[in-house]
XYZ file of C-alpha atoms in Angstrom:
310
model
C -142.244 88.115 -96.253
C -141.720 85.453 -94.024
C -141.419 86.285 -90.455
C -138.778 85.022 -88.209
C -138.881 82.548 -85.851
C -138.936 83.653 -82.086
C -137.243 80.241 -81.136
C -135.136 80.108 -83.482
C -134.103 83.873 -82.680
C -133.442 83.172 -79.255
C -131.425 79.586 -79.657
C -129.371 81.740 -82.228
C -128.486 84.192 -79.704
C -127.774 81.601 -76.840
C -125.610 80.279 -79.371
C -123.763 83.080 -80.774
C -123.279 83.808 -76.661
C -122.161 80.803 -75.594
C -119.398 80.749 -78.928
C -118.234 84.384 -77.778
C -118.133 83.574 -74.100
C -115.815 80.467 -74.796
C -113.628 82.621 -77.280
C -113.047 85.398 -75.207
C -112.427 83.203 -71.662
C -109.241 81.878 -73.901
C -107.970 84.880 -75.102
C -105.830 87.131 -73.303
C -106.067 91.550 -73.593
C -104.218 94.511 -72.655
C -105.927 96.667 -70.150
C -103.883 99.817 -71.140
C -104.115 102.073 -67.604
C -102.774 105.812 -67.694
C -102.356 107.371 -64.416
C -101.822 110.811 -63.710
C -100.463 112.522 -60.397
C -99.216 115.391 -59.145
C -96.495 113.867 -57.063
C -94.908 111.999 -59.285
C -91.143 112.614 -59.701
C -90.129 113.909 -63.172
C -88.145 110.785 -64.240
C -90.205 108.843 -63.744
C -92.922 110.565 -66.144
C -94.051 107.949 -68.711
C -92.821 104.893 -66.292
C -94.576 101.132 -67.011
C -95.301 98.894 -65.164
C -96.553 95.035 -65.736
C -99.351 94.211 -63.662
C -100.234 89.995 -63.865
C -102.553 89.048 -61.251
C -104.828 86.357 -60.127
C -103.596 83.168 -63.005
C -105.918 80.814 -61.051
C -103.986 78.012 -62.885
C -105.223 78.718 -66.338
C -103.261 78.145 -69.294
C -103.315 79.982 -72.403
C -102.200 78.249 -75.299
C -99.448 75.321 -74.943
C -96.625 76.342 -72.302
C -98.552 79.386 -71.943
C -97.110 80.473 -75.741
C -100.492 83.394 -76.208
C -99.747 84.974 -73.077
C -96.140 85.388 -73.064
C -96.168 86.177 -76.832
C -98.684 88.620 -75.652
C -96.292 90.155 -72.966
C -93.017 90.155 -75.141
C -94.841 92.701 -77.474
C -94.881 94.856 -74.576
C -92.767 98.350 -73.651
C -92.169 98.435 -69.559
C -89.807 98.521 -67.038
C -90.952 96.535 -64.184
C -93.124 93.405 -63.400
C -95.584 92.846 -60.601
C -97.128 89.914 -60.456
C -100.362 90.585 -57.602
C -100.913 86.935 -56.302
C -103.515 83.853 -56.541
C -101.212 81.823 -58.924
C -103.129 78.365 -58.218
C -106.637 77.116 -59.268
C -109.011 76.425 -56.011
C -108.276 72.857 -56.483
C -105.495 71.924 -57.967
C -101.775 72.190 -56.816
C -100.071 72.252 -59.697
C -97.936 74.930 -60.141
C -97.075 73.829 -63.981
C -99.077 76.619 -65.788
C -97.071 79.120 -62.961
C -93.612 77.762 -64.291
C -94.786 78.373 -67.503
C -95.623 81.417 -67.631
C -92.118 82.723 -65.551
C -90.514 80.291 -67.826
C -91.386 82.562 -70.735
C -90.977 86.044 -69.329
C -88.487 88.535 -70.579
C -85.632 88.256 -68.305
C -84.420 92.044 -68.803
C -86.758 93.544 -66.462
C -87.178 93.620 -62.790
C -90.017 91.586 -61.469
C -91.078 91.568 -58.348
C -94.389 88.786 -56.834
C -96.721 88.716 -53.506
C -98.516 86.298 -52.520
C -102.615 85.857 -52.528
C -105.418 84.372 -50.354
C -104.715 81.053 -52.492
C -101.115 81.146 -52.362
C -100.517 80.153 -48.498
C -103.151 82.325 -46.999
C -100.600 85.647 -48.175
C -98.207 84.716 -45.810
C -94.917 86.299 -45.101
C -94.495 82.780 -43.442
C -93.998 81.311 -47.078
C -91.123 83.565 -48.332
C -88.623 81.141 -47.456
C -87.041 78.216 -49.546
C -89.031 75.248 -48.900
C -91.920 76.646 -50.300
C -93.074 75.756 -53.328
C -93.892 79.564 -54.414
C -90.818 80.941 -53.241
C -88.854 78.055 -55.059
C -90.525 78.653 -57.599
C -90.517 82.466 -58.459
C -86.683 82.877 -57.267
C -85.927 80.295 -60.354
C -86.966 82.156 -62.792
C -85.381 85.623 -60.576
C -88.360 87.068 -59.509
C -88.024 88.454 -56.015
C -90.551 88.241 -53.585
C -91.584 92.539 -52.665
C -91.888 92.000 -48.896
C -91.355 95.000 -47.579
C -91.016 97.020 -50.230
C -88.769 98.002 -52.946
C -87.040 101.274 -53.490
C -86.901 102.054 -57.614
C -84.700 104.402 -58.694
C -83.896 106.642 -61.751
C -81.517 108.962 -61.624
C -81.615 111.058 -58.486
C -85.309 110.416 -57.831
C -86.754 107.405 -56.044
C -90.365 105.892 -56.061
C -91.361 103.288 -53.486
C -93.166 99.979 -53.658
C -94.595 98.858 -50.481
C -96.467 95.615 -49.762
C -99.752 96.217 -47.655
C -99.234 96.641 -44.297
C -103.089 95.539 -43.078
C -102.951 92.026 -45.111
C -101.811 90.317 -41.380
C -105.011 90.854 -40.353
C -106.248 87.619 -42.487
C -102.555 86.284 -42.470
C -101.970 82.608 -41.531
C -98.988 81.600 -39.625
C -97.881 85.600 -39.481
C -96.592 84.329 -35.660
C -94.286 81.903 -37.900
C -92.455 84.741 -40.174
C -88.815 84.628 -40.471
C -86.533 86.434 -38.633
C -84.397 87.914 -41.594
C -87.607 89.048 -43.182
C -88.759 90.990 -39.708
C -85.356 92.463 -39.578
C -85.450 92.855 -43.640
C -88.754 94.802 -43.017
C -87.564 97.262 -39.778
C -84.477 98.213 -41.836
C -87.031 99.252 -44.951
C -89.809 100.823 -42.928
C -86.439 103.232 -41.050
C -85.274 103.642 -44.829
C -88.922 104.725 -45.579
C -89.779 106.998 -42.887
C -86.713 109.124 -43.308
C -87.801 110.036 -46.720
C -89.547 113.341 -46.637
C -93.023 112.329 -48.608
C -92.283 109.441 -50.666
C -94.002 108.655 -53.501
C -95.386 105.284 -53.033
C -97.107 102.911 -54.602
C -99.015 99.819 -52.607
C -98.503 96.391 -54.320
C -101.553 94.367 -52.725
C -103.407 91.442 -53.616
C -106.048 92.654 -52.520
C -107.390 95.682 -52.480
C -107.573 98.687 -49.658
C -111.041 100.239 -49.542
C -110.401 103.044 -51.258
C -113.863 105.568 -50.767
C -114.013 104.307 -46.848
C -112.277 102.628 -44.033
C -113.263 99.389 -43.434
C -113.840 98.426 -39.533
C -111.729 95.814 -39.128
C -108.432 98.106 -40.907
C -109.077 100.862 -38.791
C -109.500 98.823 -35.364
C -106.021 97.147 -36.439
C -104.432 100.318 -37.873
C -105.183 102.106 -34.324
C -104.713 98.983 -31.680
C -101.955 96.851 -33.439
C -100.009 99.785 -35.719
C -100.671 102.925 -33.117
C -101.436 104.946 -35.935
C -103.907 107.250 -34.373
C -104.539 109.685 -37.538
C -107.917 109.641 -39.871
C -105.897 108.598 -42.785
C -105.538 104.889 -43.887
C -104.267 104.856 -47.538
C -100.943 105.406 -46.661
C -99.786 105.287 -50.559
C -100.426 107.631 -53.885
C -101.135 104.426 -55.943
C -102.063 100.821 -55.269
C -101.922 97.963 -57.917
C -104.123 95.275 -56.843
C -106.277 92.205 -57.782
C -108.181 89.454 -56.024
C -111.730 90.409 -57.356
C -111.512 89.173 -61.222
C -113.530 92.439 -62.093
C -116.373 90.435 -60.490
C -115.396 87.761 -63.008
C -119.567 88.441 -64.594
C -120.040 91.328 -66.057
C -123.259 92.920 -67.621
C -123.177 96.236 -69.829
C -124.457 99.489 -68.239
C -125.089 97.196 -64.822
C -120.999 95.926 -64.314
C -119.524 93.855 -61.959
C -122.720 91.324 -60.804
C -120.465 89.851 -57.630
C -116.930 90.381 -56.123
C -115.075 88.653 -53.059
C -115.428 90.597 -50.112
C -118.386 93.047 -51.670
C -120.856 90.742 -52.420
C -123.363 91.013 -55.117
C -123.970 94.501 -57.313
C -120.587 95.540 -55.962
C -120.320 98.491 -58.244
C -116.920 99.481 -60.237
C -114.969 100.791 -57.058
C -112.303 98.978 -55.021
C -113.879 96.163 -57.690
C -112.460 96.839 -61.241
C -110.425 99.516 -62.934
C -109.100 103.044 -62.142
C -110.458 105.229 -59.404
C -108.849 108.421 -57.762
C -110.450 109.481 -54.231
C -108.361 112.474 -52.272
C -105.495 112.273 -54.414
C -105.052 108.279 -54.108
C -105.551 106.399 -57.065
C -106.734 102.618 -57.252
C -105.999 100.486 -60.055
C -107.822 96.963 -59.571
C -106.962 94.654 -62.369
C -109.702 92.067 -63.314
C -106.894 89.037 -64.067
C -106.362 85.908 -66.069
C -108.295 83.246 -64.232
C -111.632 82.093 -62.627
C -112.388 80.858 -59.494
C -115.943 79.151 -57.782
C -117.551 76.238 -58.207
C -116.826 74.475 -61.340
C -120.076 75.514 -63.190
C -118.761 79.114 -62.868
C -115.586 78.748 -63.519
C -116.027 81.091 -66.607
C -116.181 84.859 -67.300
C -118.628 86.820 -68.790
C -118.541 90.028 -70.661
C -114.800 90.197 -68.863
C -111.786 89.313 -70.872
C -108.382 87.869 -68.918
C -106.435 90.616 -69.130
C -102.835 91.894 -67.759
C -102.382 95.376 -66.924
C -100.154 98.107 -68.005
C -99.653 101.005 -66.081
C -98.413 104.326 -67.217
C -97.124 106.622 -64.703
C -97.709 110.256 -65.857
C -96.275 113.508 -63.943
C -99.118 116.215 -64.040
């Protein structure tokens, strides 16, 4: 018998990898997400919710036709989309338009802004800029503060994150209605008697620990004295790609903001710690220099998020 070829083995596999990695960077999954909690109002048992996060300025197929085919075979109620719409360095918005061009229009959507989309400023939600413009085209309102969702007699809340000012540019510069817009939600919101809420951030609150720089602005800036700093049920976030490379067994090899071996927490996917539950969805594009502007073993994927009463 004739043996094989060590080489030949090994080009064959850099091959095959190489093929599989380029397939899967250009197609686009369902990360199906099922949370369960205990304070979750009745009606809304079995809610969905649309997660797209983190586009990065990647298209997928012409005038985005894979992904919004991909999304118009989907069952929800609501839209979120979680921020970082543009590519590092480009400033076309085209594959954006795209995209909102082709959503269903029968469904609420609601956007934030990311660290590449004007530093997350509340600054930018104002016409003139070229985000704002462009989302309140195609009707998708910008969340700032928040968002009471109702069905029936029951209420859920959506609330923006309230630490993201601490790496905010031009927060001095937000506009007046939208400081007035936010004191007349946060009164709403307190005189609810525990709200279920859920956090819409780019990205994500620490979710096992409190990082320094939240709690020295949560106490000085906010007053809020108590041990507690996830002030929501659920948060819906993005930013970190999933790490963008993945290995098996090992996971995420290197996230924004937790460096290398980050490990799967506040990083990529579902995690529940005291009764708060983080969902981190690993997103459609790439970011870095150009030679790693690819994925590995980590499909662009949107999320879908099924609310389930316990």
């Amino acid at each position: 018998m004739k043996k094989l070829n060590p080489v030949m083995i090994v080009v064959a596999t850099v091959i095959l990898l190489i093929l599989g990695t380029i397939w899967s960077n250009n197609s686009v999954v369902v990360d199906n997400v099922t949370i369960d909690h205990d304070r979750l109002p009745a009606q809304f048992d079995n809610y969905k919710i649309l997660q797209i996060s983190d586009l990065h300025g990647r298209e997928f197929g012409r005038n985005q036709e894979k992904l919004v085919d991909l999304i118009t075979k989907q069952k929800y109620e609501l839209v979120v989309f979680t921020g970082d719409y543009a590519s590092d360095d480009e400033e076309d918005l085209q594959p954006l338009e795209n995209l909102l061009k082709g959503m269903p229009k029968n469904k609420e959507m609601y956007f934030i802004l990311g660290d590449k989309d004007a530093d997350n400023s509340t600054a930018a939600l104002k016409e003139g800029n070229r985000f704002y413009d462009l989302f309140i085209k195609y009707d998708v309102k910008p969340l700032y503060p928040g968002q009471e969702i109702k069905k029936g007699e029951q209420s859920i809340w959506l609330k923006t994150n309230p630490y993201v000012v601490i790496n905010e540019v031009g927060a001095n510069e937000t506009p007046e209605r939208l400081i007035e817009a936010s004191e007349q939600f946060n009164a709403r919101y307190k005189q609810q008697q525990n709200p279920f809420t859920i956090e819409i951030a780019h990205r994500p609150t620490e979710i096992d620990k409190e990082d320094s720089s939240i709690r020295e602005y949560r106490t000085s800036e906010l007053n809020d004295k108590g041990e507690e700093w996830r002030h929501w049920d659920v948060s819906l976030n993005g930013h970190t790609r999933g790490g963008q490379f993945q290995l098996p067994i090992i996971g995420p090899l290197y996230a924004p903001n937790h460096g290398f071996l980050p490990g799967k927490v506040n990083v990529t996917g579902v995690h529940t710690v005291d009764n708060h539950t983080q969902y981190v969805n690993n997103g459609l594009g790439v970011s870095g220099p150009w030679f790693a502007q690819f994925r590995l073993f980590n499909r662009p994927s949107i999320g879908l998020i099924t609310l389930r009463a316990k």
